[in-house]
N, C-alpha and C. Protein backbone atom coordinates (compact mmCIF):
# COMPACT_ATOMS: atom_id res chain seq x y z
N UNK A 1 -14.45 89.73 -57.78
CA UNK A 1 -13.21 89.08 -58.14
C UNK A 1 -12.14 89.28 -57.07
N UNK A 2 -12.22 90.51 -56.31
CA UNK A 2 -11.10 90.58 -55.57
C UNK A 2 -11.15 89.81 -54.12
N UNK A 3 -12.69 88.96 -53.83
CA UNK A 3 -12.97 88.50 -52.79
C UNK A 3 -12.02 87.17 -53.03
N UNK A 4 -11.83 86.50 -54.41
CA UNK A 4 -11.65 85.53 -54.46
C UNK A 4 -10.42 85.51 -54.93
N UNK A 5 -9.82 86.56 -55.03
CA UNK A 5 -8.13 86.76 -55.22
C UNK A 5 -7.83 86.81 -53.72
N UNK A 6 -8.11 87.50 -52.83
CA UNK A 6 -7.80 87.49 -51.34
C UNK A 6 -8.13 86.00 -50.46
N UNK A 7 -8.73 85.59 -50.83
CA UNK A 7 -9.33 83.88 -50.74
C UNK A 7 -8.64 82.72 -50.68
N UNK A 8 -7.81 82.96 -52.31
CA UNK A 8 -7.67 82.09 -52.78
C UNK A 8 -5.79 82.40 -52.52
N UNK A 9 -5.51 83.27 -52.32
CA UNK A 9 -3.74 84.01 -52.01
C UNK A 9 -3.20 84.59 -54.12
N UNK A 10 -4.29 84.72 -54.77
CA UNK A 10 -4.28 85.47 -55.99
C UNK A 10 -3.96 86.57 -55.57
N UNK A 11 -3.06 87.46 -56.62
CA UNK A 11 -2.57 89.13 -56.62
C UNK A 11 -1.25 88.88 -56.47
N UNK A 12 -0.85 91.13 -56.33
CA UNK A 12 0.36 90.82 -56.90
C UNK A 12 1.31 90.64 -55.83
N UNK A 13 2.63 90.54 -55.87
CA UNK A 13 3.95 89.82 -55.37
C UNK A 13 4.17 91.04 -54.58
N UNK A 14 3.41 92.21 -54.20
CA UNK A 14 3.79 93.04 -53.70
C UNK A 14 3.09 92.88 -51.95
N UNK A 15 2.39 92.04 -52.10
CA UNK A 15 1.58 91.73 -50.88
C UNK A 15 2.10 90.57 -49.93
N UNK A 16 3.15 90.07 -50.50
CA UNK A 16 4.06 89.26 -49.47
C UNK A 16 4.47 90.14 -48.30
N UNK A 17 4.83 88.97 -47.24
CA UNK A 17 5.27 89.71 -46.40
C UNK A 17 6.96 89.95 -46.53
N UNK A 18 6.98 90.69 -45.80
CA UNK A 18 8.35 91.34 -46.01
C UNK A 18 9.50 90.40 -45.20
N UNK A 19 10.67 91.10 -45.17
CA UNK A 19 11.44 90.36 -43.69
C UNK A 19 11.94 91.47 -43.03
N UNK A 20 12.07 91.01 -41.83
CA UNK A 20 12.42 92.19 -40.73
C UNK A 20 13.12 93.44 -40.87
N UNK A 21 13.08 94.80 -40.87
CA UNK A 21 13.52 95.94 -41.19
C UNK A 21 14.50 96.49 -39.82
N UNK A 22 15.63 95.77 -40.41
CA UNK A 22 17.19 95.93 -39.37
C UNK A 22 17.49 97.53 -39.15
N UNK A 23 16.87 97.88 -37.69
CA UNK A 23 17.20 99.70 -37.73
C UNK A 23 18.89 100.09 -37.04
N UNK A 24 19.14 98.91 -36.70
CA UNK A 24 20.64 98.94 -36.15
C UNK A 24 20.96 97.72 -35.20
N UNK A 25 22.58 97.41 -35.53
CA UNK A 25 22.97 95.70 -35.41
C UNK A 25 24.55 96.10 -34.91
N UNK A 26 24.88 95.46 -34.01
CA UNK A 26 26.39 95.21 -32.98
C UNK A 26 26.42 93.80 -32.92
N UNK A 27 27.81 93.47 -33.01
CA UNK A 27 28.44 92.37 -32.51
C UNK A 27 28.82 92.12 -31.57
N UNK A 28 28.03 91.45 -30.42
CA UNK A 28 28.58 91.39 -28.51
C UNK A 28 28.58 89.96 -28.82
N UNK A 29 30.15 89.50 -27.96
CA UNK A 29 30.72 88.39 -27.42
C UNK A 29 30.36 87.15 -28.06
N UNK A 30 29.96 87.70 -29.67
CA UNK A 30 30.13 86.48 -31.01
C UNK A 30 28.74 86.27 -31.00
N UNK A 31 27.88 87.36 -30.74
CA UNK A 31 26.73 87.03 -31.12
C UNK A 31 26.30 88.26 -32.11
N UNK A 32 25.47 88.40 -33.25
CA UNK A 32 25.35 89.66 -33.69
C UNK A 32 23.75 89.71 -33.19
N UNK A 33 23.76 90.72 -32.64
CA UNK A 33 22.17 91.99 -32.02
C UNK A 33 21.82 93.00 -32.94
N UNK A 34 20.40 92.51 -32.98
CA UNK A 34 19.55 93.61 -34.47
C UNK A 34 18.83 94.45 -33.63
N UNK A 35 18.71 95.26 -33.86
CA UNK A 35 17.10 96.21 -33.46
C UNK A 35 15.83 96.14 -34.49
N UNK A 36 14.84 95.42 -34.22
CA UNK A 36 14.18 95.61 -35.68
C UNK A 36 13.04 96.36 -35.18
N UNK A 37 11.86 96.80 -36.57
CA UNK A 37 11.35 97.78 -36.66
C UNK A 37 9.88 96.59 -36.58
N UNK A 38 9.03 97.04 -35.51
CA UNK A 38 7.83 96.48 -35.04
C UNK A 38 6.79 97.66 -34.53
N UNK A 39 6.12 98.13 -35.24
CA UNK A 39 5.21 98.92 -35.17
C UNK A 39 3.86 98.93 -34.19
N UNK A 40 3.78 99.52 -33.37
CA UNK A 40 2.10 99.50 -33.00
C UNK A 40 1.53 100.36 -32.64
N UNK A 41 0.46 100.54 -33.69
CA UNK A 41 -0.17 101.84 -33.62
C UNK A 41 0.89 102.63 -34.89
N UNK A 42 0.91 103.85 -34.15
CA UNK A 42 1.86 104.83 -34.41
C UNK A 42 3.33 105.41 -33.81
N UNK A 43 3.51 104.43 -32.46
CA UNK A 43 4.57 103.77 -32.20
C UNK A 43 5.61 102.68 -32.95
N UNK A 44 6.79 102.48 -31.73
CA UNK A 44 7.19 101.17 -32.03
C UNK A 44 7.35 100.63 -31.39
N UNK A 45 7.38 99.41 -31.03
CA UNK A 45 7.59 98.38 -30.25
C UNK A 45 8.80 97.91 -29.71
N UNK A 46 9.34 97.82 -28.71
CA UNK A 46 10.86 97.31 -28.42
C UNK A 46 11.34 95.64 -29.11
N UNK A 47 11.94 95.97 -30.09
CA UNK A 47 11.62 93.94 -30.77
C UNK A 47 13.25 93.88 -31.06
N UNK A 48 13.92 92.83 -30.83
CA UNK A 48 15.35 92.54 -31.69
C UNK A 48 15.34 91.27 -32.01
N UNK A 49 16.63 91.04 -32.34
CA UNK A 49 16.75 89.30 -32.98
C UNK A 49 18.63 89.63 -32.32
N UNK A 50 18.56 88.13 -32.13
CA UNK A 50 20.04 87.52 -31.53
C UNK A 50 20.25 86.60 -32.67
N UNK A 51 21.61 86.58 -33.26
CA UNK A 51 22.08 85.56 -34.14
C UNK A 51 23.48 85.11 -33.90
N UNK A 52 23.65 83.77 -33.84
CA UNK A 52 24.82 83.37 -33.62
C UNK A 52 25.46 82.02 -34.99
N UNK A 53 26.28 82.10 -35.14
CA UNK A 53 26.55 80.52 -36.28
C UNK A 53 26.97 79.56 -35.21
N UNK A 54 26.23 78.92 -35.26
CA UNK A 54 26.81 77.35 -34.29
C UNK A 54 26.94 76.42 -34.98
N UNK A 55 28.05 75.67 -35.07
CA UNK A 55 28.78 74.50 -36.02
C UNK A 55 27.89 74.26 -37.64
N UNK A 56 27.96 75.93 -37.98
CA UNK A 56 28.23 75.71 -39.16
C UNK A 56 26.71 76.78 -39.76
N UNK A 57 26.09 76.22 -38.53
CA UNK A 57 24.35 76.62 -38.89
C UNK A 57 23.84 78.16 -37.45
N UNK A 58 23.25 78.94 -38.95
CA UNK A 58 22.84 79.78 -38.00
C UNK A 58 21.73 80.13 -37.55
N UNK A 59 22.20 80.45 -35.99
CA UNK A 59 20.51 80.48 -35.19
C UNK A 59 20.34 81.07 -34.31
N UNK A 60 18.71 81.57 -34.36
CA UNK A 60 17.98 82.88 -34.25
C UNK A 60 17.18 83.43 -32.88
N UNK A 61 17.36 83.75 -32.27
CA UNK A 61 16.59 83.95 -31.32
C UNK A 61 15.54 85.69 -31.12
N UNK A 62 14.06 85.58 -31.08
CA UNK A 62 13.33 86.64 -31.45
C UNK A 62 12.89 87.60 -29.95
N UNK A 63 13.48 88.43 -29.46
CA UNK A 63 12.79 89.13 -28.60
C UNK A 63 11.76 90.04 -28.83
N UNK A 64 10.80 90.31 -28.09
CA UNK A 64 9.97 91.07 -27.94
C UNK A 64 9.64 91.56 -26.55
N UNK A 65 9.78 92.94 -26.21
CA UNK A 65 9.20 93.96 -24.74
C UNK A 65 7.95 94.45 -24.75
N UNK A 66 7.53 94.89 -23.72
CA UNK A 66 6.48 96.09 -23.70
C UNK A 66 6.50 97.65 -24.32
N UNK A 67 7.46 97.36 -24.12
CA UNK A 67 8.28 99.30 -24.33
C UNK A 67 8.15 99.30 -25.69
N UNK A 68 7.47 101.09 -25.82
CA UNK A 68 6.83 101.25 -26.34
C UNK A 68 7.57 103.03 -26.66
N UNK A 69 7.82 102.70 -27.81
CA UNK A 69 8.66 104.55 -27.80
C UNK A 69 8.37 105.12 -29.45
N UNK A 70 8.29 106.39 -29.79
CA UNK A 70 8.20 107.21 -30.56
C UNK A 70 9.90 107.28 -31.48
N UNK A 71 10.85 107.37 -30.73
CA UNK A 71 11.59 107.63 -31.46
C UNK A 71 13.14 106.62 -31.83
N UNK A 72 12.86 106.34 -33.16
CA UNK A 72 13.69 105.69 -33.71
C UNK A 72 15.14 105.21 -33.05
N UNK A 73 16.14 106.49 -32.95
CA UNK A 73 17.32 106.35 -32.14
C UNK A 73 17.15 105.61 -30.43
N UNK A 74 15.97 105.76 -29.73
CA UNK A 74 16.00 105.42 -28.45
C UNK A 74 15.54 104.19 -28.43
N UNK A 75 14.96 103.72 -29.78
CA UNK A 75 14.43 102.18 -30.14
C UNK A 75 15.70 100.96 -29.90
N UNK A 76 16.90 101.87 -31.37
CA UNK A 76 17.65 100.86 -31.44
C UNK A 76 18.70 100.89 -30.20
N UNK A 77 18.77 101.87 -29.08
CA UNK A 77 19.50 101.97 -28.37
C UNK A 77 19.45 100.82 -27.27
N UNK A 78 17.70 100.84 -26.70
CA UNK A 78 17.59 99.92 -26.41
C UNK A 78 17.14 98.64 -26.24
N UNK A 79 17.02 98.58 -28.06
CA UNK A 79 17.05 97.28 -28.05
C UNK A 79 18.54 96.65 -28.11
N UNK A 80 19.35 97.37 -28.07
CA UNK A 80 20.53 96.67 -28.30
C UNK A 80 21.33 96.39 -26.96
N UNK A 81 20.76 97.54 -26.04
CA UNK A 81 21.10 96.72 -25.13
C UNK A 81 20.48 95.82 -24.00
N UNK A 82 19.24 95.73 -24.35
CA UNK A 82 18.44 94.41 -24.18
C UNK A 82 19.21 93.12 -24.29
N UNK A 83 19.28 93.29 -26.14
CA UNK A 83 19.88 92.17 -26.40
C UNK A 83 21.46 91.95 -25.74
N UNK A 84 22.35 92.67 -25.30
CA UNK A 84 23.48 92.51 -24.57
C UNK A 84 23.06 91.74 -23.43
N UNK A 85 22.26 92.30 -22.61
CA UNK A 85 21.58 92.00 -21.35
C UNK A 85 21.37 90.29 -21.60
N UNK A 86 20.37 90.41 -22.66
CA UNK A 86 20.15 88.50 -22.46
C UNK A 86 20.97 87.53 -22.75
N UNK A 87 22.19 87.96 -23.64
CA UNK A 87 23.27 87.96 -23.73
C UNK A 87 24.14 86.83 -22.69
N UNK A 88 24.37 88.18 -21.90
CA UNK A 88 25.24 87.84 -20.88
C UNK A 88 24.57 87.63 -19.90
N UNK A 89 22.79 87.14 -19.77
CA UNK A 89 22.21 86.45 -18.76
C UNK A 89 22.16 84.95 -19.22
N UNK A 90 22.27 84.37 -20.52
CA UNK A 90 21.61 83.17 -21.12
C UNK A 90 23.04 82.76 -21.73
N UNK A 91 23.82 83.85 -22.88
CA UNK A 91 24.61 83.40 -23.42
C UNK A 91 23.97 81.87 -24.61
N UNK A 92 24.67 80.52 -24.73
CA UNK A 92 23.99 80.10 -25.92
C UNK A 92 23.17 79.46 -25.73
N UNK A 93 22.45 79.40 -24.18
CA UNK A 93 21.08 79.14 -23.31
C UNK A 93 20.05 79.48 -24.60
N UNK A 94 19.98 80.39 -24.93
CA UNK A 94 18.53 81.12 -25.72
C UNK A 94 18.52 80.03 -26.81
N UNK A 95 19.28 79.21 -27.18
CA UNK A 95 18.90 78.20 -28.51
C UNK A 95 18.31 77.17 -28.05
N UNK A 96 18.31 76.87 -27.00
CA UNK A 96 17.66 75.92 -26.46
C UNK A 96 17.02 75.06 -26.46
């Protein structure tokens, strides 16, 4: 039975996927910068999100690095300033 609950997308509501786990977020030059939580292995992964409201509607832009670190605080440090970085290389370029 459980071949055909996994099959078929049967079971419980606990097996959705989630949405991104925000480990720390700044506001640079009207854009807000997330650090989110991207796992690999027993690591984490360097990952953020860029969000801006443009006439009215808001929109998203998803980074992902190589970098690859153990500890939480040095995650969101730099992912945040990643996201500054592309920032002020692209500005509202990244919606593109």
């Amino acid at each position: 039975m459980s071949f055909f609950k996994k099959l078929f997308g049967g079971g419980s509501a606990s097996q959705e996927p989630q949405g991104d786990k925000v480990l720390g977020e700044e506001s640079y030059k009207g854009f807000q910068i997330k650090a989110i939580e991207m796992k690999a292995g027993s690591e984490l992964q360097l990952a953020g999100l860029i969000e801006k409201e443009i006439d009215g509607e808001t929109k998203s832009y998803r980074f992902i690095r190589a970098d690859r670190m153990s500890s939480v605080d040095d995650l969101i440090a730099l992912a945040l300033s990643k996201g500054r970085q592309i920032v002020d290389e692209q500005g509202n370029g990244i919606y593109r």
